[in-house]
Amino acid sequence: MRGCAIGLLALWAGAAVAATCPAPSFETADLRLDDGTVERGWPGGISLVDADGDGDVDVFATQGYDTSLGRLAANVSRLYLNDGRGRFSAAPVSGINMVARPASGSSWADVDGDGDLDAFVPTQLRRADLYYRNLGEGRFVADDLGSATATKGSNFSSTWADLDGDGDMDLLVGGPALEPAEPMLVFRNDEGRFVEVKDHPLNNGASNGGSVVAADFDNDGDSDVLVANSDLSRRSGLPPAAVEHPLLYRNDGGWTFVATQGQGFASAAAFPALSTASGDVDNDGDLDLVLGMVGDSKTDLRDRLLLNDGRGGFVATPADFGEHRGMQAALALADFNGDGHLDLLAAAYDEPIDIHVGDGRGGFPTKLRIDRRHSHSSAAVADLDGDGRLDIVIGSWAEGTGGQPISLLMNRTPRCGSWIEIELRGTNGGLNPPGSRVTLVTQGGTRQLREASAQTGFRSLGANFFLFAVPPGERLAKAIVRWPDGQVREIAAPPVNRRLTVRR
């Protein structure tokens, strides 16, 4: 594989070198196994991870349920192993594979400090959640995680994050996004023993929390928490949830989190969000936010872009992502055409797949439409075939249809400039620790910021966090690595068109 303030925004835009690159181009197909079998089911979530530690990206699809049957569908969560060229086979029937329980995405990180990625799988319909410890080479065993695997709920999202800055992974489990509202679950890691933290701001009230993302939104070095709350309880004729709009909880250290005020998304009537995508859309050095709106299949909605002022304050923009109806559960930000600017993938339920091409200044002036109308429910991005371009995997929660295939969108965009992937290995060898950051700087003045996370969207986890495009005509000046504990390392003139491993 491949060895804000207006003045600040204008400064960064002026420093950037315009790159002329072709529009993104994708080859769309069903996920097929090496024997030609098309996998069908109700994928509640898609996680792209190197599950077996062989250097390429595998697919873990968690299966939901089909309420139209009046019972659980006879389907299972499955792990698909990649041969390094984007061809997949079903993992052996053991451990994490072939688990028959209604699940909703998964979150992966090196939880036990042995260098490989472990998984937490939230479940629905008041089942106990699951934790799988990775024994190496893709071998998994279900394990006890204290309160985190004993508490029954109807959970639709989860993420690992070092919330208290002590160097280990704590756990957030989002509430029932599509079932009656309940609080979010918070678990503190006390030397490998997970203890539920109650009566805490992060419990988020009795809400329909969808996407839960931990990231450093205010640039102070620790992980804040963004929760996309919706109004689905109200729309379903149930008592309204405690909160019906997104909330950003600022991390002030020592398990002190504060729900920020005055945010551009703090309006229940305008921002009933289910899904999120975060990234530096305007290349000004902070993480911006895209919110996927929830509708009732009768009302036209527009997803929303909010720009970060650098201190964790978000302002809504008039960016137009087109209209959709119903649930927007599949969002992702990535540079698909290699021009150094983030593009937006948006695939609403039973609507076409749209790729909105970014201009690096907070605008998306061009749209590519792929007329594949599945019941899109999750989306993740990674380089599946090792060619230095980011591909897309989309799951479909296809109730009442007999199941729909998982969608693969293989990136076939003509090469524009060069690329580099920086792979971070933590103290014990763990891959791309959540909360780590890389900023890539070119001699032309372009800066690209990426941050690793253990959950990148609603029921979704992408990979290859630090795969960067180097725009045409530019040369790399340096890469700036910031580890989760705040330590910084600079790498001068890193080589292009290869993977560079940086160890703690």
XYZ file of N, CA and C in Angstrom, residues 130-294:
495
model
N -21.981 -4.086 23.461
C -20.944 -5.097 23.301
C -19.563 -4.468 23.184
N -18.560 -5.169 23.727
C -17.158 -4.762 23.588
C -16.366 -5.967 23.091
N -15.544 -5.720 22.062
C -14.720 -6.787 21.496
C -13.252 -6.410 21.605
N -12.500 -7.243 22.304
C -11.063 -7.031 22.438
C -10.346 -7.729 21.289
N -9.456 -7.001 20.655
C -8.699 -7.511 19.508
C -7.482 -8.272 20.023
N -7.402 -9.540 19.669
C -6.278 -10.386 20.093
C -5.132 -10.360 19.092
N -5.305 -9.617 18.011
C -4.279 -9.559 16.975
C -4.671 -10.373 15.764
N -4.258 -9.893 14.581
C -4.507 -10.578 13.313
C -5.994 -10.791 13.056
N -6.819 -9.873 13.564
C -8.250 -9.947 13.299
C -9.010 -10.931 14.152
N -8.392 -11.436 15.219
C -9.078 -12.353 16.137
C -9.662 -11.540 17.288
N -10.961 -11.736 17.557
C -11.654 -10.938 18.559
C -12.341 -11.833 19.576
N -12.493 -11.301 20.771
C -13.238 -12.001 21.811
C -14.129 -10.983 22.515
N -15.388 -11.355 22.738
C -16.286 -10.504 23.502
C -15.795 -10.435 24.941
N -15.761 -9.227 25.496
C -15.178 -9.053 26.820
C -16.060 -8.150 27.663
N -15.884 -8.254 28.956
C -16.623 -7.431 29.904
C -15.965 -6.063 30.015
N -16.800 -5.023 30.031
C -16.294 -3.664 30.170
C -16.998 -2.961 31.325
N -17.274 -3.711 32.364
C -17.911 -3.127 33.542
C -19.296 -2.600 33.219
N -19.601 -1.409 33.710
C -20.922 -0.819 33.523
C -21.260 -0.630 32.047
N -20.245 -0.444 31.211
C -20.491 -0.144 29.799
C -21.094 -1.324 29.052
N -20.879 -2.543 29.511
C -21.482 -3.709 28.857
C -22.575 -4.332 29.714
N -22.881 -3.716 30.829
C -23.959 -4.212 31.692
C -25.214 -3.367 31.583
N -25.080 -2.141 31.132
C -26.212 -1.224 31.040
C -26.988 -1.466 29.755
N -28.280 -1.734 29.874
C -29.119 -1.969 28.700
C -29.767 -0.666 28.269
N -29.790 -0.457 26.965
C -30.395 0.754 26.436
C -30.825 0.529 25.004
N -31.032 1.612 24.306
C -31.348 1.577 22.880
C -30.450 2.620 22.221
N -29.200 2.275 22.068
C -28.168 3.253 21.745
C -27.796 3.204 20.263
N -27.642 4.387 19.679
C -27.422 4.490 18.241
C -26.062 5.068 17.880
N -25.232 5.375 18.833
C -23.905 5.878 18.506
C -22.997 5.717 19.711
N -21.698 5.807 19.469
C -20.727 5.724 20.557
C -19.408 6.285 20.065
N -18.561 6.698 20.995
C -17.216 7.113 20.621
C -16.274 6.986 21.807
N -15.064 6.503 21.518
C -13.967 6.517 22.485
C -13.318 7.896 22.451
N -12.903 8.389 23.604
C -12.169 9.657 23.679
C -11.530 9.766 25.058
N -10.370 10.405 25.110
C -9.732 10.675 26.400
C -10.327 11.964 26.944
N -11.437 11.833 27.660
C -12.190 13.000 28.097
C -11.539 13.727 29.262
N -10.770 13.009 30.080
C -10.186 13.629 31.270
C -8.686 13.859 31.146
N -8.111 13.556 29.985
C -6.701 13.860 29.750
C -5.728 13.022 30.536
N -6.135 11.810 30.938
C -5.229 10.979 31.733
C -4.518 9.918 30.903
N -4.713 9.949 29.581
C -3.970 9.065 28.702
C -4.657 7.776 28.329
N -5.875 7.529 28.839
C -6.599 6.326 28.422
C -7.942 6.712 27.809
N -8.604 5.711 27.221
C -9.841 5.945 26.505
C -11.052 5.857 27.429
N -11.812 6.948 27.526
C -13.127 6.934 28.152
C -14.158 6.663 27.061
N -15.437 6.606 27.429
C -16.443 6.157 26.473
C -17.722 6.976 26.600
N -18.231 7.419 25.449
C -19.537 8.061 25.357
C -20.448 7.168 24.528
N -21.664 6.959 25.007
C -22.634 6.156 24.272
C -23.886 7.009 24.069
N -24.147 7.362 22.809
C -25.292 8.214 22.502
C -26.601 7.501 22.773
N -27.613 8.263 23.040
C -28.911 7.703 23.388
C -29.670 7.172 22.189
N -30.967 6.915 22.378
C -31.796 6.301 21.334
C -32.248 7.322 20.294
N -31.446 7.522 19.271
C -31.725 8.535 18.259
C -33.079 8.312 17.591
N -33.463 7.053 17.366
C -34.687 6.744 16.626
C -35.710 6.009 17.477
N -35.545 6.053 18.793
C -36.494 5.453 19.724
C -36.802 6.489 20.808
N -37.720 6.241 21.732
C -38.059 7.249 22.744
C -36.827 7.811 23.456
N -36.834 9.114 23.687
C -35.661 9.843 24.175
C -35.191 9.334 25.535
N -33.855 9.270 25.677
C -33.216 8.918 26.946
C -31.879 9.668 27.026
N -31.281 9.756 28.217
C -29.981 10.424 28.344
C -28.853 9.649 27.663
N -27.775 10.356 27.386
C -26.564 9.725 26.896
C -25.839 9.067 28.073
N -25.087 8.008 27.784
C -24.337 7.303 28.820
C -22.869 7.708 28.750
N -22.270 7.943 29.908
C -20.885 8.382 30.003
C -20.145 7.422 30.926
N -18.986 6.922 30.459
C -18.215 5.960 31.244
C -16.766 6.426 31.363
N -16.279 6.501 32.588
C -14.893 6.883 32.871
C -14.042 5.622 33.003
N -12.888 5.656 32.382
C -11.944 4.546 32.430
C -11.041 4.718 33.647
N -11.247 3.873 34.631
C -10.414 3.888 35.836
C -9.496 2.672 35.808
N -8.349 2.820 35.148
C -7.359 1.748 35.031
C -7.979 0.478 34.465
N -8.754 0.637 33.390
C -9.357 -0.492 32.710
C -10.733 -0.880 33.214
N -11.187 -0.254 34.276
C -12.529 -0.510 34.804
C -13.420 0.671 34.435
N -14.496 0.405 33.728
C -15.344 1.480 33.225
C -16.515 1.704 34.171
N -16.605 2.936 34.654
C -17.594 3.315 35.660
C -18.511 4.373 35.065
N -19.816 4.193 35.197
C -20.759 5.161 34.649
C -20.708 6.461 35.436
N -20.671 7.568 34.716
C -20.691 8.904 35.306
C -22.096 9.466 35.139
N -22.809 9.622 36.241
C -24.193 10.087 36.203
C -24.288 11.535 36.656
N -25.469 12.125 36.426
C -25.734 13.510 36.848
C -24.619 14.439 36.361
N -24.309 14.339 35.078
C -23.228 15.093 34.465
C -23.772 15.804 33.232
N -23.253 16.984 32.886
C -23.754 17.661 31.688
C -23.741 16.795 30.433
N -22.740 15.911 30.300
C -22.659 15.085 29.112
C -23.789 14.062 29.011
N -24.566 13.869 30.074
C -25.718 12.980 29.961
C -26.753 13.532 28.980
N -26.727 14.867 28.724
C -27.448 15.462 27.593
C -28.966 15.448 27.750
N -29.474 15.204 28.975
C -30.914 15.170 29.167
C -31.547 13.999 28.437
N -32.855 13.876 28.549
C -33.579 12.827 27.826
C -33.804 13.308 26.402
N -32.872 12.985 25.532
C -32.865 13.522 24.175
C -32.681 12.414 23.153
N -32.908 12.745 21.893
C -32.649 11.832 20.777
C -31.297 12.183 20.170
N -30.238 11.821 20.901
C -28.892 12.130 20.442
C -28.496 11.231 19.281
N -28.152 11.828 18.151
C -27.708 11.064 16.988
C -26.190 10.964 16.964
N -25.573 11.650 16.036
C -24.122 11.631 15.926
C -23.482 12.263 17.161
N -22.477 11.586 17.704
C -21.725 12.090 18.855
C -20.248 12.117 18.461
N -19.666 13.304 18.420
C -18.287 13.457 17.960
C -17.468 14.155 19.033
N -16.327 13.556 19.382
C -15.379 14.177 20.310
C -14.225 14.750 19.499
N -13.979 16.053 19.636
C -12.913 16.715 18.880
C -12.564 18.029 19.564
N -11.403 18.565 19.238
C -10.948 19.821 19.840
C -11.500 20.991 19.024
N -12.740 21.341 19.277
C -13.384 22.392 18.496
C -12.903 23.788 18.869
N -12.425 23.998 20.113
C -12.003 25.329 20.523
C -10.488 25.506 20.531
N -9.756 24.524 19.990
C -8.300 24.644 19.806
C -7.532 24.857 21.104
N -7.984 24.243 22.191
C -7.265 24.407 23.445
C -6.534 23.140 23.873
N -6.580 22.099 23.023
C -5.781 20.911 23.294
C -6.495 19.737 23.912
N -7.805 19.870 24.238
C -8.532 18.718 24.766
C -9.777 18.465 23.932
N -10.442 17.358 24.192
C -11.574 16.926 23.379
C -12.887 17.480 23.924
N -13.543 18.279 23.111
C -14.904 18.721 23.382
C -15.860 17.678 22.797
N -17.153 17.846 23.056
C -18.132 16.859 22.593
C -19.292 17.565 21.903
N -19.569 17.170 20.670
C -20.697 17.692 19.905
C -21.745 16.593 19.776
N -22.981 16.879 20.172
C -24.076 15.921 20.080
C -25.156 16.506 19.181
N -25.541 15.758 18.148
C -26.603 16.195 17.243
C -27.935 15.665 17.758
N -28.714 16.528 18.410
C -30.022 16.146 18.920
C -31.111 16.505 17.905
N -32.137 15.655 17.821
C -33.215 15.900 16.870
C -34.555 16.019 17.591
N -35.605 16.223 16.791
C -36.962 16.323 17.332
C -37.800 15.099 16.961
N -37.140 13.936 16.836
C -37.847 12.750 16.365
C -38.903 12.252 17.355
N -38.688 12.458 18.640
C -39.727 12.060 19.595
C -41.010 12.848 19.341
N -40.872 14.144 19.176
C -42.043 14.985 18.910
C -42.728 14.562 17.603
N -41.907 14.318 16.563
C -42.464 13.939 15.264
C -43.176 12.586 15.324
N -42.792 11.753 16.275
C -43.404 10.432 16.404
C -44.625 10.434 17.321
N -45.048 11.607 17.782
C -46.209 11.703 18.655
C -45.918 11.414 20.106
N -44.629 11.365 20.468
C -44.218 11.130 21.853
C -43.919 12.464 22.535
N -43.780 12.486 23.854
C -43.385 13.731 24.528
C -42.084 14.263 23.940
N -41.961 15.563 23.776
C -40.742 16.127 23.180
C -39.512 15.841 24.017
N -38.380 15.722 23.346
C -37.114 15.491 24.029
C -36.690 16.731 24.795
N -35.767 16.555 25.733
C -35.279 17.678 26.532
C -34.583 18.711 25.662
N -33.844 18.250 24.649
C -33.133 19.142 23.730
C -33.414 18.658 22.314
N -33.722 19.588 21.406
C -34.060 19.226 20.029
C -33.166 19.935 19.016
N -31.983 20.279 19.434
C -30.990 20.885 18.550
C -29.608 20.471 19.032
N -28.564 20.592 18.204
C -27.225 20.180 18.632
C -26.738 20.974 19.840
N -25.861 20.337 20.607
C -25.183 20.993 21.719
C -23.690 20.711 21.622
N -22.897 21.724 21.902
C -21.448 21.565 22.013
C -21.069 21.707 23.478
N -20.461 20.651 24.024
C -20.011 20.660 25.411
C -18.511 20.947 25.426
N -18.146 22.096 25.973
C -16.741 22.505 26.053
C -16.057 21.806 27.213
N -14.900 21.241 26.934
C -14.103 20.552 27.943
C -13.206 21.561 28.647
N -13.461 21.762 29.936
C -12.641 22.664 30.740
C -11.668 21.910 31.634
N -11.519 20.596 31.416
C -10.570 19.798 32.188
C -11.179 19.257 33.467
N -10.593 18.160 33.959
C -11.041 17.584 35.221
C -12.488 17.122 35.213
N -12.938 16.598 34.110
C -14.314 16.145 33.944
C -15.326 17.280 34.057
N -14.875 18.503 33.809
C -15.789 19.645 33.784
C -16.151 19.964 32.339
N -17.417 19.779 31.997
C -17.919 20.081 30.660
C -19.053 21.089 30.776
N -19.060 22.058 29.877
C -20.048 23.133 29.905
C -20.762 23.177 28.566
N -22.094 23.163 28.586
C -22.868 23.325 27.357
C -22.743 24.774 26.895
N -22.115 24.999 25.752
C -21.865 26.356 25.285
C -23.170 27.029 24.855
N -23.180 28.340 24.944
C -24.359 29.138 24.628
C -24.101 29.987 23.380
N -25.188 30.448 22.780
C -25.081 31.376 21.663
C -24.588 30.765 20.365
N -24.668 29.459 20.224
C -24.202 28.814 19.004
C -25.201 29.009 17.861
N -24.666 28.999 16.646
C -25.518 29.193 15.485
C -26.481 28.072 15.217
N -26.291 26.928 15.896
C -27.199 25.798 15.702
C -28.172 25.627 16.864
N -28.187 26.546 17.816
C -28.996 26.383 19.031
C -30.411 26.914 18.816
N -31.106 26.357 17.822
C -32.489 26.714 17.551
C -33.220 25.435 17.180
N -34.113 24.993 18.062
C -34.768 23.708 17.832
C -35.571 23.717 16.539
N -36.208 24.840 16.216
C -37.055 24.891 15.030
C -36.253 24.774 13.749
N -35.017 25.270 13.749
C -34.225 25.324 12.519
C -33.191 24.219 12.414
N -32.805 23.569 13.521
C -31.672 22.645 13.500
C -31.964 21.314 14.185
N -33.010 20.606 13.806
C -33.213 19.252 14.356
C -32.282 18.274 13.645
N -31.071 18.124 14.137
C -30.023 17.401 13.411
C -29.886 15.968 13.902
N -29.511 15.086 12.984
C -29.251 13.692 13.302
C -27.790 13.331 13.054
N -27.237 13.811 11.951
C -25.881 13.438 11.549
C -24.987 14.664 11.491
N -23.678 14.430 11.564
C -22.702 15.510 11.511
C -21.498 15.070 10.688
N -20.755 16.063 10.227
C -19.419 15.856 9.674
C -18.595 17.057 10.075
N -17.373 16.834 10.545
C -16.530 17.947 10.977
C -15.217 17.915 10.219
N -14.695 19.107 9.934
C -13.430 19.243 9.228
C -13.157 20.706 8.949
N -11.938 21.012 8.552
C -11.547 22.399 8.293
C -11.943 22.768 6.861
N -13.186 23.148 6.688
C -13.751 23.403 5.367
C -13.135 24.636 4.719
N -12.834 25.662 5.504
C -12.305 26.905 4.941
C -10.805 27.068 5.145
N -10.117 26.004 5.554
C -8.652 25.993 5.673
C -8.108 27.136 6.532
N -8.778 27.403 7.652
C -8.293 28.471 8.535
C -7.773 27.945 9.861
N -7.608 26.611 9.986
C -6.958 26.064 11.171
C -7.876 25.647 12.292
N -9.185 25.487 12.032
C -10.090 24.960 13.048
C -11.106 24.044 12.393
N -11.870 23.338 13.206
C -12.822 22.345 12.713
C -14.204 22.965 12.558
N -14.687 22.980 11.328
C -16.031 23.447 11.023
C -17.005 22.274 11.097
N -18.272 22.539 10.822
C -19.306 21.555 11.096
C -20.381 21.573 10.023
N -20.748 20.390 9.557
C -21.920 20.225 8.703
C -22.946 19.413 9.473
N -24.203 19.875 9.470
C -25.289 19.195 10.175
C -26.273 18.616 9.170
N -26.638 17.351 9.365
C -27.648 16.691 8.544
C -29.003 16.784 9.220
N -29.957 17.388 8.540
C -31.259 17.656 9.134
C -32.182 16.433 9.060
N -33.146 16.413 9.974
C -34.142 15.349 10.035
C -35.497 15.927 9.657
